[in-house]
CSV table of C-alpha atoms and ligand atoms in Angstrom, one decimal:
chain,number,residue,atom,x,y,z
A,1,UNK,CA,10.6,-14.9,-41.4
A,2,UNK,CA,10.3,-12.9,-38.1
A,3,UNK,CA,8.0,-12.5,-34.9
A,4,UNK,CA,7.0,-9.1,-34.1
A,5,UNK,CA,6.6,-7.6,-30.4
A,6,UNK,CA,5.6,-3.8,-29.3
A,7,UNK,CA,3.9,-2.7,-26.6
A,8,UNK,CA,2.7,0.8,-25.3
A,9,UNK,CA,1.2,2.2,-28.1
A,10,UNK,CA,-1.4,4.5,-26.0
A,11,UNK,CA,-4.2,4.6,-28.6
A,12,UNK,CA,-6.5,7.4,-27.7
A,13,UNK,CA,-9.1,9.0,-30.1
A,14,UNK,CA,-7.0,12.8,-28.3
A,15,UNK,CA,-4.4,10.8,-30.7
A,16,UNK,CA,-5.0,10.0,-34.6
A,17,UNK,CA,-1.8,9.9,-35.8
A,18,UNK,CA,-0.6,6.9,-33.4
A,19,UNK,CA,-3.7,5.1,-34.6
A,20,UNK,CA,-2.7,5.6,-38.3
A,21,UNK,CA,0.6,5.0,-37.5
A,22,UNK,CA,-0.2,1.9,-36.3
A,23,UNK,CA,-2.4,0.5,-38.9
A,24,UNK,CA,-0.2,1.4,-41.2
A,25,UNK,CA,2.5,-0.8,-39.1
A,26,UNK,CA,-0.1,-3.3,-38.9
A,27,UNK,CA,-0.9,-3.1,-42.7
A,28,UNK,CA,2.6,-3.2,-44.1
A,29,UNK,CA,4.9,-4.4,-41.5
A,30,UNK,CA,2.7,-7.0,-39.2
A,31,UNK,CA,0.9,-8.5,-42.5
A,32,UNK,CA,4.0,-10.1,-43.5
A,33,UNK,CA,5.3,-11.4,-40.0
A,34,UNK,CA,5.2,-15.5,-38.5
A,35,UNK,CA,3.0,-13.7,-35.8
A,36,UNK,CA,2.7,-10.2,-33.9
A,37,UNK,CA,3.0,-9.8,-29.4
A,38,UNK,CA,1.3,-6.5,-28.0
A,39,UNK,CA,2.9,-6.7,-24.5
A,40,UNK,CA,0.4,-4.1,-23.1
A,41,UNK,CA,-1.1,-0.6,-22.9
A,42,UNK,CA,-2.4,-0.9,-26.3
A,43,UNK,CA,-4.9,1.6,-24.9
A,44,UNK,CA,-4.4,4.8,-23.1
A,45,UNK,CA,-7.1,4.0,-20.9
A,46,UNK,CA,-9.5,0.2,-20.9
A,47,UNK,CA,-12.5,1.2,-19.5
A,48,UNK,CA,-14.7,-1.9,-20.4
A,49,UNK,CA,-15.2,-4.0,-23.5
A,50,UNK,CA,-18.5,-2.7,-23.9
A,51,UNK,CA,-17.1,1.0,-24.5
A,52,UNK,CA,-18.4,1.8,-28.1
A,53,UNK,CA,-15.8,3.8,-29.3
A,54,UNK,CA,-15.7,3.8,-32.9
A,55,UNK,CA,-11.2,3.4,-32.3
A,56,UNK,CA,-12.1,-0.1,-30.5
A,57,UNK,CA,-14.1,-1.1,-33.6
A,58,UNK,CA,-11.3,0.1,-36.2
A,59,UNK,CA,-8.4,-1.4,-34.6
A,60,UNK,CA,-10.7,-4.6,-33.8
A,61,UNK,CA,-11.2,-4.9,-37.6
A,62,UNK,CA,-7.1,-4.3,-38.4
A,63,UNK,CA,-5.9,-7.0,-36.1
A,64,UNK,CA,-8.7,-9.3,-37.3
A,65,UNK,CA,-7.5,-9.2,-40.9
A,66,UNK,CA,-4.4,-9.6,-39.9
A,67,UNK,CA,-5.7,-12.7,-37.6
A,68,UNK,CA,-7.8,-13.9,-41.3
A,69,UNK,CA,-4.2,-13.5,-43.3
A,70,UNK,CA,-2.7,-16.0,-40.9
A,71,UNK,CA,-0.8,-13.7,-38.6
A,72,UNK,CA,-1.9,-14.8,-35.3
A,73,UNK,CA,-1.6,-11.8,-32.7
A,74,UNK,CA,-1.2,-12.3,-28.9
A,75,UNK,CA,-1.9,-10.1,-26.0
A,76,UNK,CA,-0.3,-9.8,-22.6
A,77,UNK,CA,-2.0,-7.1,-20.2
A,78,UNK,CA,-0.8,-3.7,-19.4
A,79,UNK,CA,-1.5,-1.1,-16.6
A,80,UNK,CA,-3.4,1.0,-18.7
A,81,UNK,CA,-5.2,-1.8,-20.3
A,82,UNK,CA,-5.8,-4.6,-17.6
A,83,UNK,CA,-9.9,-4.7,-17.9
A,84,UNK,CA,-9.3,-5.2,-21.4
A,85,UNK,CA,-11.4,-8.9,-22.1
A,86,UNK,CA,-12.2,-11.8,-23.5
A,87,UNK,CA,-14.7,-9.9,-25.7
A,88,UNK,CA,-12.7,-7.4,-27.5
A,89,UNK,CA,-10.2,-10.0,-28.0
A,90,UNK,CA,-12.5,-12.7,-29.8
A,91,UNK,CA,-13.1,-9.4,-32.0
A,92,UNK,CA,-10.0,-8.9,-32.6
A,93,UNK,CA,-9.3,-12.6,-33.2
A,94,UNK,CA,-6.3,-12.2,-30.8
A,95,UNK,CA,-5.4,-14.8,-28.1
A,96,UNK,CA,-4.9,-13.5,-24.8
A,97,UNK,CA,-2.1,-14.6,-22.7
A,98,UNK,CA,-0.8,-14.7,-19.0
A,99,UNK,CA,1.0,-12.0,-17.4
A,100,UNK,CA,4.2,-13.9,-18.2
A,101,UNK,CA,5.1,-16.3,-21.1
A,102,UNK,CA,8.1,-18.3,-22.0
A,103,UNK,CA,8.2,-18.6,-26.3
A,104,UNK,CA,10.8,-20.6,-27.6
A,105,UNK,CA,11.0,-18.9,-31.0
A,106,UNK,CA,13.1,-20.5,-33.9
A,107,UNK,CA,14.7,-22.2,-30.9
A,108,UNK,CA,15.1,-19.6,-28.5
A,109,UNK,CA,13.7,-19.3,-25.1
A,110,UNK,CA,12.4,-15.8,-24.7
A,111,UNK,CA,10.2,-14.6,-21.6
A,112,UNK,CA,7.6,-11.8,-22.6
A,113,UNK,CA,5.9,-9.3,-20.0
A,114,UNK,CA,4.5,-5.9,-19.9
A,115,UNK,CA,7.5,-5.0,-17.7
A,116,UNK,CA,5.4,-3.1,-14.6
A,117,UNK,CA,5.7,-6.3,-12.4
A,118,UNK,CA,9.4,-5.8,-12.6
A,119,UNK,CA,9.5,-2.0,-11.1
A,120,UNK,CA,9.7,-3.2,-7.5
A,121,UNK,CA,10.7,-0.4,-6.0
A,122,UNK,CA,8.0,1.7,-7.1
A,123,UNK,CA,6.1,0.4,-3.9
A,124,UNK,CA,3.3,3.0,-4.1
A,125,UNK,CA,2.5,1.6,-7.8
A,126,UNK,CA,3.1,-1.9,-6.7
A,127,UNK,CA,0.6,-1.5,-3.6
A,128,UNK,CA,-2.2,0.1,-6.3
A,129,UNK,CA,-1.3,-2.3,-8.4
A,130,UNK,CA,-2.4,-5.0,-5.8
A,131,UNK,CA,-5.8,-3.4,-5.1
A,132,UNK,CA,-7.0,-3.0,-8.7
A,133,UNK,CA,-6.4,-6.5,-9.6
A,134,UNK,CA,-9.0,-7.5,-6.8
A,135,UNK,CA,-11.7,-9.1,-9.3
A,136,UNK,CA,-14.5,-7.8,-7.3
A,137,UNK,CA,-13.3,-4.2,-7.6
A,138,UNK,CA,-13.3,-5.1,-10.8
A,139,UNK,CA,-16.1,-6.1,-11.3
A,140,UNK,CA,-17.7,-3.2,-9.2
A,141,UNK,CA,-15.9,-0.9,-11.6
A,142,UNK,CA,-17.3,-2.1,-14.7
A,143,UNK,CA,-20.8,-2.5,-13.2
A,144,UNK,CA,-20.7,1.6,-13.1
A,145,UNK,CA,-22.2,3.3,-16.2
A,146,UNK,CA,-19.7,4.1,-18.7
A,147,UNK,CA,-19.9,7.8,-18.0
A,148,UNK,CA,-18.7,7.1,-14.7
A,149,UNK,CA,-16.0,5.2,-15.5
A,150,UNK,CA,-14.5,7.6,-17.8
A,151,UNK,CA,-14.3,9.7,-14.9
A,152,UNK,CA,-12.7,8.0,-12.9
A,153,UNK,CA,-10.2,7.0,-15.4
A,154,UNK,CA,-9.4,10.6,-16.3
A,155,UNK,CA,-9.1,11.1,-12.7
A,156,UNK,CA,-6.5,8.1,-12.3
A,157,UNK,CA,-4.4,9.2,-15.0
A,158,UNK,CA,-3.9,12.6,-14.0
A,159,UNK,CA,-3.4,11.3,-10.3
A,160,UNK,CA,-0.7,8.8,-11.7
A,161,UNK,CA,0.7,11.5,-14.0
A,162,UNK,CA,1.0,14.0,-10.7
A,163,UNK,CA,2.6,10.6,-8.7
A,164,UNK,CA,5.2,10.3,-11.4
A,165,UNK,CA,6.0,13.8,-11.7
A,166,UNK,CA,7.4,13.5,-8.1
A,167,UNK,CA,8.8,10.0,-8.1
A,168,UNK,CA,12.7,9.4,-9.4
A,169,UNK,CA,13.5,8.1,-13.0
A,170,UNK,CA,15.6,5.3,-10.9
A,171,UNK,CA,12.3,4.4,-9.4
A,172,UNK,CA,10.1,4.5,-12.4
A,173,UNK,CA,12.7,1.8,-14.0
A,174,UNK,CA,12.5,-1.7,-13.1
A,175,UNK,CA,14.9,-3.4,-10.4
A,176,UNK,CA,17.9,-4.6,-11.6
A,177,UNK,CA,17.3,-7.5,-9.1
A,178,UNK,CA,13.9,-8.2,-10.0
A,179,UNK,CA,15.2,-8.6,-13.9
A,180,UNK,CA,17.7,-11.4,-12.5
A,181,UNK,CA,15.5,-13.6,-10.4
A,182,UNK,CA,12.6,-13.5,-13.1
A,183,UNK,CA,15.1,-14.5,-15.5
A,184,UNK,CA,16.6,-17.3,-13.9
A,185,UNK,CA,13.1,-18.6,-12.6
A,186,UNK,CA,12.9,-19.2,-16.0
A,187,UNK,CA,15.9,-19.9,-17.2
A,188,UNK,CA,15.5,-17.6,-20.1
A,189,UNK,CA,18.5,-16.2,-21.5
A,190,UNK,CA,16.1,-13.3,-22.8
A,191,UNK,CA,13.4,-11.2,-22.5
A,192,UNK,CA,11.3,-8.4,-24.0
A,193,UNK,CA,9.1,-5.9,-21.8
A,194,UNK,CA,7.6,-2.5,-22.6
A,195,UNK,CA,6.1,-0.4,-20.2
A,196,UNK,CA,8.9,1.9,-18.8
A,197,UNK,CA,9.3,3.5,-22.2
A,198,UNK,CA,13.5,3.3,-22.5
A,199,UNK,CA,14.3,1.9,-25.3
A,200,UNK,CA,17.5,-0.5,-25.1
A,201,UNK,CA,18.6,-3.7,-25.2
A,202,UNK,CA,20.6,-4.4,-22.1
A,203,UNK,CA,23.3,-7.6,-21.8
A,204,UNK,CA,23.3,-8.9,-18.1
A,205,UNK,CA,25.0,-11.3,-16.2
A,206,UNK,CA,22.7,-14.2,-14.7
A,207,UNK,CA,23.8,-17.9,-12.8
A,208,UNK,CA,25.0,-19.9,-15.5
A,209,UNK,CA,25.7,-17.1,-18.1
A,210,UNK,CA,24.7,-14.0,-19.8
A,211,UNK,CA,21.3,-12.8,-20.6
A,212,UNK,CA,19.6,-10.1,-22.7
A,213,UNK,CA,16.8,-7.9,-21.9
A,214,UNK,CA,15.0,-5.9,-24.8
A,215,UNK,CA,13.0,-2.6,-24.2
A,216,UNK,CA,10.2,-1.8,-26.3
A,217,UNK,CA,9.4,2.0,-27.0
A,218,UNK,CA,6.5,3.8,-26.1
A,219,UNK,CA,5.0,5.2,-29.6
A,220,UNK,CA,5.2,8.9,-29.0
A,221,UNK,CA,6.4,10.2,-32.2
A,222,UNK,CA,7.1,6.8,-33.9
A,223,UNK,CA,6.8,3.2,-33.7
A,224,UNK,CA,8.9,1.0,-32.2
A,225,UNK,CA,9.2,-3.0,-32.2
A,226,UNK,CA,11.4,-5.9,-31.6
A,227,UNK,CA,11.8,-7.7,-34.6
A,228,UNK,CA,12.7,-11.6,-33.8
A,229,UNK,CA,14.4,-14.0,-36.3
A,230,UNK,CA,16.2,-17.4,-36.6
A,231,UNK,CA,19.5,-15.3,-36.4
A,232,UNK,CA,18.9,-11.9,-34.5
A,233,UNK,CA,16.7,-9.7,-32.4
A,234,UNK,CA,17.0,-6.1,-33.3
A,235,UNK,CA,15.1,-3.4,-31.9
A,236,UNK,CA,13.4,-1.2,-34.5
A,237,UNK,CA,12.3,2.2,-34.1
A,238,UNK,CA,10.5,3.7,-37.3
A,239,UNK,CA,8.3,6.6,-38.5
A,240,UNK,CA,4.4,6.3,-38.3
A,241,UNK,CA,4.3,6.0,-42.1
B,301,LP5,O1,0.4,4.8,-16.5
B,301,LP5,P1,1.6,5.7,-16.2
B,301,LP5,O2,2.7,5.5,-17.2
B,301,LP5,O3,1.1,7.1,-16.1
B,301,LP5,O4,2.1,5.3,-14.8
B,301,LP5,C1,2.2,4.0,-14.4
B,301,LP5,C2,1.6,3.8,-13.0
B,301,LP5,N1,0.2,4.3,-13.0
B,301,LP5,C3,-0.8,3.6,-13.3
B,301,LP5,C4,-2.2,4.2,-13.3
B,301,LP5,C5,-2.8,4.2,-14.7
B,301,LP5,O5,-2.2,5.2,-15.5
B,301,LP5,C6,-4.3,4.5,-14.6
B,301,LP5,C7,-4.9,3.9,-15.8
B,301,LP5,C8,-6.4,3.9,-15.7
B,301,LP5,C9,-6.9,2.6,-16.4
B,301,LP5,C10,-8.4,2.5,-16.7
B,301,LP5,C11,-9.3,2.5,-15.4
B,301,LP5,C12,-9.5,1.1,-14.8
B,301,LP5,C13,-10.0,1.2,-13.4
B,301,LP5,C14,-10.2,-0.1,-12.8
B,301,LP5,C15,-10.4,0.0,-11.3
B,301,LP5,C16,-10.7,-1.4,-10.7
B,301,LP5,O6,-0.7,2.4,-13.7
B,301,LP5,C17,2.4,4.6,-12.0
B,301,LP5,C18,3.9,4.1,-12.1
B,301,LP5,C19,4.4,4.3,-13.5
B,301,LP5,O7,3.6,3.5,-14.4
B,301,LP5,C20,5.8,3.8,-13.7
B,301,LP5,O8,5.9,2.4,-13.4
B,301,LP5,O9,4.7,4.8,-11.2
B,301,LP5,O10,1.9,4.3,-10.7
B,301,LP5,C21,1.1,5.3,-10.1
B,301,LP5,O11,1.0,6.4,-10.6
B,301,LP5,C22,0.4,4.8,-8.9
B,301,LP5,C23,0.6,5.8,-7.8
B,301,LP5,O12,2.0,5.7,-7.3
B,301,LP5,C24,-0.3,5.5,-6.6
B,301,LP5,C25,-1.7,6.0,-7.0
B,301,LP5,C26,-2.7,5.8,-5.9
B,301,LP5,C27,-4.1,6.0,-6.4
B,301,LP5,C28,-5.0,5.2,-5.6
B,301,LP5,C29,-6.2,4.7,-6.4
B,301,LP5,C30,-6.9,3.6,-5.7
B,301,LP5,C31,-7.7,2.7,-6.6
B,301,LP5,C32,-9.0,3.2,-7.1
B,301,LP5,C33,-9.9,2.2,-7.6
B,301,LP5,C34,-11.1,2.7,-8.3
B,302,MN,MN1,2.6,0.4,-18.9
């Protein structure tokens, strides 16, 4: 049996065939997992639970069969997807987890993230990052009629897509140091983040030994997952159908 991760799978009604790629994933490859983790940025853009969207009610329904087959599917925030809430999640049937989790999966200690908290040098990011977690902007923000807020989303992706246009790959990535002290905080000997869209699995050295860090891939063109069993962890890249 395995446990299935991916993560930054950008789902965007601009996009149908990463949505039928990914309920076809969900259909034949989820269905028959131990249980699926979406580390983040499920969505291009969260705007509000109460976004009616007929994509939200769509994928709602996939994950929920897949919750009703016995496949219980967990969600860890990403940067496009933070506002994301308890609501759509109950509809979903998907349990919604802390920025960070330590599994121990067919006994192996694993520590799970989106993987933005980890790109410490990326100070700008890191300062915005700071000032849209304030819950009251928050909340202010999803006060606003949805119009609005669709605004002011487009606006903030094109303004991040212009800030990363001028900021360095080495930047963008996370910070080799940041990887090492999250690691040993947790003693973890691996862990599996999305976000920065480089697809690897590294081998590290950490106090007491080595350490492994698996990078999910974004779902451009294809899918990509980290597939988790008793004996390996492989990561899988594969076509939409
Ligand atoms: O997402 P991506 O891959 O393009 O780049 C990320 C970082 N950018 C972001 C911004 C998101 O893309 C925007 C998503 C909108 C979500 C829905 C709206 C919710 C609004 C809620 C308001 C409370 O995360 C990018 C990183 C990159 O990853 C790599 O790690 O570099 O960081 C940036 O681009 C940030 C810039 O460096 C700084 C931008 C300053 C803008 C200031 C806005 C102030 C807040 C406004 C609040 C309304
Ligand atoms: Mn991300």
């Amino acid at each position: 049996m395995a446990t299935l991760f991916v993560a930054d799978i950008h789902l965007s009604v601009q996009e149908p065939a990463i949505t039928a790629g990914f309920l076809h994933f969900l259909r034949r490859q989820a269905a028959h997992a131990d249980a699926l983790y979406i580390l983040g940025d499920l969505f291009e853009a969260w705007i509000g639970d109460d976004d009616p969207a007929p994509l939200h009610d769509e994928i709602a329904a996939a994950l929920n069969a897949l919750a009703q087959r016995g496949v219980p599917c967990f969600f860890i925030h990403g940067n496009r997807d933070f506002l994301l809430g308890k609501d759509f999640a109950r509809a979903c049937g998907m349990t919604l987890l802390p920025e960070e989790r330590l599994l121990t999966l067919y006994d192996r200690p694993i520590l799970i993230l989106h993987g933005d908290t980890l790109c410490t040098d990326d100070l700008a990011y890191q300062r915005y990052r700071r000032r849209v977690n304030q819950r009251w902007l928050q909340r202010l923000f999803l006060a606003l009629p949805l119009k609005w807020r669709l605004r002011i989303a487009g606006r903030m992706r094109a303004d991040s897509q212009r800030a990363n246009g001028a900021k360095s790959q080495t930047i963008m990535d996370v910070s080799p140091q940041a990887v090492v002290a999250t690691l040993e905080r947790y003693q973890a000997q691996w862990m599996i983040h999305g976000h920065t869209h480089r697809p690897a699995i590294h081998t590290l050295d950490i106090r007491g030994g080595s350490a492994h860090r698996a990078v999910l891939g974004a779902w451009h063109h294809q899918g990509s997952m980290v597939r988790v069993t008793r004996d390996s962890v492989e990561l899988i890249e594969f076509p939409y159908n």
